[in-house]
Short mmCIF file of N, CA, C and O in Angstrom, two decimals:
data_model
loop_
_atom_site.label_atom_id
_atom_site.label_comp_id
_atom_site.label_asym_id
_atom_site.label_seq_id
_atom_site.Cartn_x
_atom_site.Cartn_y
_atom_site.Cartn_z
N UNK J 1 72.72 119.67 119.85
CA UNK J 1 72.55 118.38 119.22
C UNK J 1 73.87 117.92 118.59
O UNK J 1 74.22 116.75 118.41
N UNK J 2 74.60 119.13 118.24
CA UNK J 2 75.55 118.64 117.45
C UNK J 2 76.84 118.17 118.66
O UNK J 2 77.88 117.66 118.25
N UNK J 3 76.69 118.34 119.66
CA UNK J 3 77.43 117.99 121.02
C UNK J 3 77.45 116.64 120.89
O UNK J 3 78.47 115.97 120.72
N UNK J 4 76.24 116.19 120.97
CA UNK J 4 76.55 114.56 120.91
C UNK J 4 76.96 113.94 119.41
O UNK J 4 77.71 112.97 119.38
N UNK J 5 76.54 114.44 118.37
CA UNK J 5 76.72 113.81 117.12
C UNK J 5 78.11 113.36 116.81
O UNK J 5 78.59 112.25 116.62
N UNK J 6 78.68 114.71 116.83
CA UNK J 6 80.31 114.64 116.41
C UNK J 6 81.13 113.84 117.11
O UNK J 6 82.07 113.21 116.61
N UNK J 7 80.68 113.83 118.71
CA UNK J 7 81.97 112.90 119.17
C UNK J 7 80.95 111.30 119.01
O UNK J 7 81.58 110.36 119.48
N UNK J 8 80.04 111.03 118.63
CA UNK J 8 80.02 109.67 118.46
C UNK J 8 79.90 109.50 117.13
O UNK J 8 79.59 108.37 116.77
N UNK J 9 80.11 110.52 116.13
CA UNK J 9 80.86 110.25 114.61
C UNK J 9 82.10 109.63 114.71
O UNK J 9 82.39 108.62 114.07
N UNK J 10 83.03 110.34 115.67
CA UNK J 10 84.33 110.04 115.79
C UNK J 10 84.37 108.71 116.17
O UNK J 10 85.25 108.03 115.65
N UNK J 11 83.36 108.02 117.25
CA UNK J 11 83.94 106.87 117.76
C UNK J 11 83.72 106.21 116.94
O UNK J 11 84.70 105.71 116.39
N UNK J 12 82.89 106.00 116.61
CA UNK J 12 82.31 105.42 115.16
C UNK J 12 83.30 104.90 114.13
O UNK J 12 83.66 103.77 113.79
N UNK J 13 83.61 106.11 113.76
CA UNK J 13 84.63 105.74 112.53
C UNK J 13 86.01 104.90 113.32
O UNK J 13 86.55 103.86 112.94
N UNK J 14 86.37 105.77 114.53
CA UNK J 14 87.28 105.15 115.37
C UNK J 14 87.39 103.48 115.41
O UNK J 14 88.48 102.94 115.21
N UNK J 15 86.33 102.82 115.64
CA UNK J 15 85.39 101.24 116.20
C UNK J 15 86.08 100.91 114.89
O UNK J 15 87.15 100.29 114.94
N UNK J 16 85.43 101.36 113.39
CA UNK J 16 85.40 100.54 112.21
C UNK J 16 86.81 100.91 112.09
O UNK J 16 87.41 99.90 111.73
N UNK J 17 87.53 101.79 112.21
CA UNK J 17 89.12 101.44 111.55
C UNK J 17 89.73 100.46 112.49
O UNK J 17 90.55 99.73 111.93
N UNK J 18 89.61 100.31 113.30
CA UNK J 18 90.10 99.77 114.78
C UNK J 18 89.67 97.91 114.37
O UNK J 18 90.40 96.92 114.49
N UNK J 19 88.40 97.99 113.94
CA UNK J 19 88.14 96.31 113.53
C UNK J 19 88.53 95.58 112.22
O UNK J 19 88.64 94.38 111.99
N UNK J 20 88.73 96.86 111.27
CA UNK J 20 88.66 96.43 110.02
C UNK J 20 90.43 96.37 109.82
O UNK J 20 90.91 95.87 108.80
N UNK J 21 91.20 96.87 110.77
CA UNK J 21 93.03 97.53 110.15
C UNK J 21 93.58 97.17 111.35
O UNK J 21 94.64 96.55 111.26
N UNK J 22 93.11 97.41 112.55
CA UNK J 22 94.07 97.06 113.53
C UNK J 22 94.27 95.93 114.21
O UNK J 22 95.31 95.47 114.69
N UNK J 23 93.26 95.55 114.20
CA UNK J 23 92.42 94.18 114.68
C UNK J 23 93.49 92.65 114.00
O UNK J 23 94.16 91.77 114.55
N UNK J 24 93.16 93.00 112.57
CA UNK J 24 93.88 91.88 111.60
C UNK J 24 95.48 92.01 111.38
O UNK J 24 96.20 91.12 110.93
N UNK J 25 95.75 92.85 111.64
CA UNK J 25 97.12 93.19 112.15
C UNK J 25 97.52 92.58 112.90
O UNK J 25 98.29 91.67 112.60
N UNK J 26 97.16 92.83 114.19
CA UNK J 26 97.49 91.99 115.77
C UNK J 26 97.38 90.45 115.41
O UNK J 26 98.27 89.63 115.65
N UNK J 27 96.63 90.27 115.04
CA UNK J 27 96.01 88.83 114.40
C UNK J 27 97.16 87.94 113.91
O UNK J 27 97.55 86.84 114.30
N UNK J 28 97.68 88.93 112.73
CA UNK J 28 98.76 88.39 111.80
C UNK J 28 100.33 88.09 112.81
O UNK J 28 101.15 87.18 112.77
N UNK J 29 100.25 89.04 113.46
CA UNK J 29 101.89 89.18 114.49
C UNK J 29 101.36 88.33 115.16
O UNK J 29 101.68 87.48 114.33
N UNK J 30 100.46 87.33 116.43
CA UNK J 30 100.20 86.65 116.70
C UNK J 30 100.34 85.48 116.01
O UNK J 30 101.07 84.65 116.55
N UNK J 31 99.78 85.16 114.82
CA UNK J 31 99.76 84.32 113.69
C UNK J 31 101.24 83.57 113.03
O UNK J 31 101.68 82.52 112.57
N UNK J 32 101.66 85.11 113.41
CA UNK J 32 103.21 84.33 113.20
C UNK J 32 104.07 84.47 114.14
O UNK J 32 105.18 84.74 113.66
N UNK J 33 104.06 84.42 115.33
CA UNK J 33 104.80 84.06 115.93
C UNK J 33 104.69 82.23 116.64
O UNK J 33 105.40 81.54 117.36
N UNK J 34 103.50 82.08 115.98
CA UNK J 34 102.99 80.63 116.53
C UNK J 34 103.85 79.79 115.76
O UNK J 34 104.56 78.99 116.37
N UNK J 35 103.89 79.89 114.00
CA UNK J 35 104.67 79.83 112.97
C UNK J 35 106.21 79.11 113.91
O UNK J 35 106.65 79.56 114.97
N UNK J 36 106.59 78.32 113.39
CA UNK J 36 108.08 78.05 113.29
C UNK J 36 109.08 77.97 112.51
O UNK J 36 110.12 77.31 112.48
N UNK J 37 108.38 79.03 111.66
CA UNK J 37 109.56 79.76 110.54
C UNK J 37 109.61 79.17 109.45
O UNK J 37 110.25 79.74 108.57
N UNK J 38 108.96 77.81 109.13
CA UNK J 38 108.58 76.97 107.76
C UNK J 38 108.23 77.78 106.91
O UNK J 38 107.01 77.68 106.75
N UNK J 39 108.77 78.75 106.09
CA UNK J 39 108.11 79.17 104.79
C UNK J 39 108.46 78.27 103.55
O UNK J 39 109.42 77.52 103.40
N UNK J 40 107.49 78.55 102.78
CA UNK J 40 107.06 77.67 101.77
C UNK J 40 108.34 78.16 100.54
O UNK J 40 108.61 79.34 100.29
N UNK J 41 109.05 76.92 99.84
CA UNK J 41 110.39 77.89 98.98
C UNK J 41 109.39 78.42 97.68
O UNK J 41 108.51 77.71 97.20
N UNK J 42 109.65 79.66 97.25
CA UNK J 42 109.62 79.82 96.04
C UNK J 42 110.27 79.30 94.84
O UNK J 42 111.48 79.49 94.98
N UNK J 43 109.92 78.53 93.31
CA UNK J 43 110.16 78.86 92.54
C UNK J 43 111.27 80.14 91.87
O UNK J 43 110.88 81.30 92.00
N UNK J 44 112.64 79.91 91.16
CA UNK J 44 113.23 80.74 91.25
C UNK J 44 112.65 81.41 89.69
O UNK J 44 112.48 80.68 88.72
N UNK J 45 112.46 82.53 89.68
CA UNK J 45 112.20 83.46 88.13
C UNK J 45 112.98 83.31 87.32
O UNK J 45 114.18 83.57 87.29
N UNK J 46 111.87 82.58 86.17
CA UNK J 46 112.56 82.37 84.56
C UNK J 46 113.37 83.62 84.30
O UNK J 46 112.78 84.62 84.71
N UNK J 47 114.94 83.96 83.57
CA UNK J 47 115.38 84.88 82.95
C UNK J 47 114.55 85.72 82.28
O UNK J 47 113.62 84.92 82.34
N UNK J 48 113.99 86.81 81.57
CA UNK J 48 113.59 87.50 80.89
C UNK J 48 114.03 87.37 79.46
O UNK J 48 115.15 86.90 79.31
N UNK J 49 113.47 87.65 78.55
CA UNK J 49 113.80 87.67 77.22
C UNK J 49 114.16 89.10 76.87
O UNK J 49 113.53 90.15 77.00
N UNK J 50 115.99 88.67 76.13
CA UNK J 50 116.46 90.30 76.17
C UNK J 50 115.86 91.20 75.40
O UNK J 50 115.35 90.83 74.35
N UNK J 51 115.84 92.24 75.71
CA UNK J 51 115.43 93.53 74.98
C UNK J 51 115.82 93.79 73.52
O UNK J 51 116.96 93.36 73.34
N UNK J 52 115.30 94.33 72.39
CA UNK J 52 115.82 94.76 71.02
C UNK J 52 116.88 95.59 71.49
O UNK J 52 116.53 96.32 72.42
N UNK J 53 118.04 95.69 71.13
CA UNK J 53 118.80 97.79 71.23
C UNK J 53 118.12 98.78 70.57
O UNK J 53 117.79 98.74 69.39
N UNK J 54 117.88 99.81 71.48
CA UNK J 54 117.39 100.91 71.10
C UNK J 54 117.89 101.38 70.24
O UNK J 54 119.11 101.34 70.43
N UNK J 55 117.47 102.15 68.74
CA UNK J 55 118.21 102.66 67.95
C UNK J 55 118.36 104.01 68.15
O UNK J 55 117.38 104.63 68.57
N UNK J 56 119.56 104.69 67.89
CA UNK J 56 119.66 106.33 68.39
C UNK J 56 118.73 107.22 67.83
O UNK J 56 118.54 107.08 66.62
N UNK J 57 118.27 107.88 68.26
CA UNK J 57 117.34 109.08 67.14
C UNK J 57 118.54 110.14 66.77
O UNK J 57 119.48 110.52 67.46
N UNK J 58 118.16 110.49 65.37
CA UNK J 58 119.22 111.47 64.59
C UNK J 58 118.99 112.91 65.37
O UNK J 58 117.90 113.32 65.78
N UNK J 59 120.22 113.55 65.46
CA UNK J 59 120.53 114.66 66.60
C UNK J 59 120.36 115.69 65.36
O UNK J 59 120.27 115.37 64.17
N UNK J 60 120.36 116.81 65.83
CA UNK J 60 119.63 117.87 65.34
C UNK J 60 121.78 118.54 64.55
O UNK J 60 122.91 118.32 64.99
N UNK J 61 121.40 119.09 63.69
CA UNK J 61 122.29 119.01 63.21
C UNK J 61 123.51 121.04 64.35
O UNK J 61 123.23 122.15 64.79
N UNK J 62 124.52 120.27 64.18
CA UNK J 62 124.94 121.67 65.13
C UNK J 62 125.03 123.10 64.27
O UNK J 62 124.68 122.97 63.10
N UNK J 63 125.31 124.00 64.54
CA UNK J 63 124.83 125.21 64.10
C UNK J 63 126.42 125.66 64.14
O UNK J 63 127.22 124.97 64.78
N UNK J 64 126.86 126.99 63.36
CA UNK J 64 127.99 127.60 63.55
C UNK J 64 128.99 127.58 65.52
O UNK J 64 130.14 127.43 65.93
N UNK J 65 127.57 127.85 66.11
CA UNK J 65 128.59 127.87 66.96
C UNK J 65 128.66 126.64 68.12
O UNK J 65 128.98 126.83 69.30
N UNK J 66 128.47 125.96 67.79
CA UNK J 66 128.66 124.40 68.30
C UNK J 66 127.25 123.91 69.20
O UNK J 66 127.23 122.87 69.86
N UNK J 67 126.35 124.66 69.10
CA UNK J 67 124.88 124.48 69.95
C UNK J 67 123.95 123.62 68.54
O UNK J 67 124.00 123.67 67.31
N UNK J 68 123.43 123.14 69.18
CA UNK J 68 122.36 122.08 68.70
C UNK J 68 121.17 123.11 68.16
O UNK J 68 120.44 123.82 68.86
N UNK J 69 121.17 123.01 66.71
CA UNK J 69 119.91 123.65 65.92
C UNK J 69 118.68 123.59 66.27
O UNK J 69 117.91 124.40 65.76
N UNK J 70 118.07 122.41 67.43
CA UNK J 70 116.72 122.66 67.63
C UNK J 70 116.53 122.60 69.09
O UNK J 70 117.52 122.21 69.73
N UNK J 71 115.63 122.87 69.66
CA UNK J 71 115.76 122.43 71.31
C UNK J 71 114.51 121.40 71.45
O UNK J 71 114.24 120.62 72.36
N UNK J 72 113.84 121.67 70.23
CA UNK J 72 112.56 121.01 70.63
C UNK J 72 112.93 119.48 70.59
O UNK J 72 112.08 118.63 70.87
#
């Protein structure tokens, strides 16, 4: 029984990826090749508002022999 099950599980799933992913794909490359390259212009992006400066965090103070007192 399981002879027939599995390989028409496979087609199965095969059919639905095939209609749902490959299908609309082909669609789209078709779609635009009909296209004569008219894309629509974008809007160019407002600048951003600059950042605060980060302030340094205080370093761990050095030790006799020039290594940094904490690691944590």
């Amino acid at each position: 029984m399981n002879v027939v099950l599995v390989p028409a599980l496979f087609l199965l799933v095969g059919l639905v990826v095939y209609k749902k992913v490959i299908e609309p794909r082909r669609g789209e490359e078709k779609s635009n090749a009909k296209k004569t390259g008219a894309k629509a212009v974008k809007a160019p992006k407002e600048p951003k508002a600059a950042k605060a400066p980060r302030r340094e965090k205080p370093r761990a103070m050095p030790t006799g022999s020039g290594r940094p007192g904490s690691v944590l």
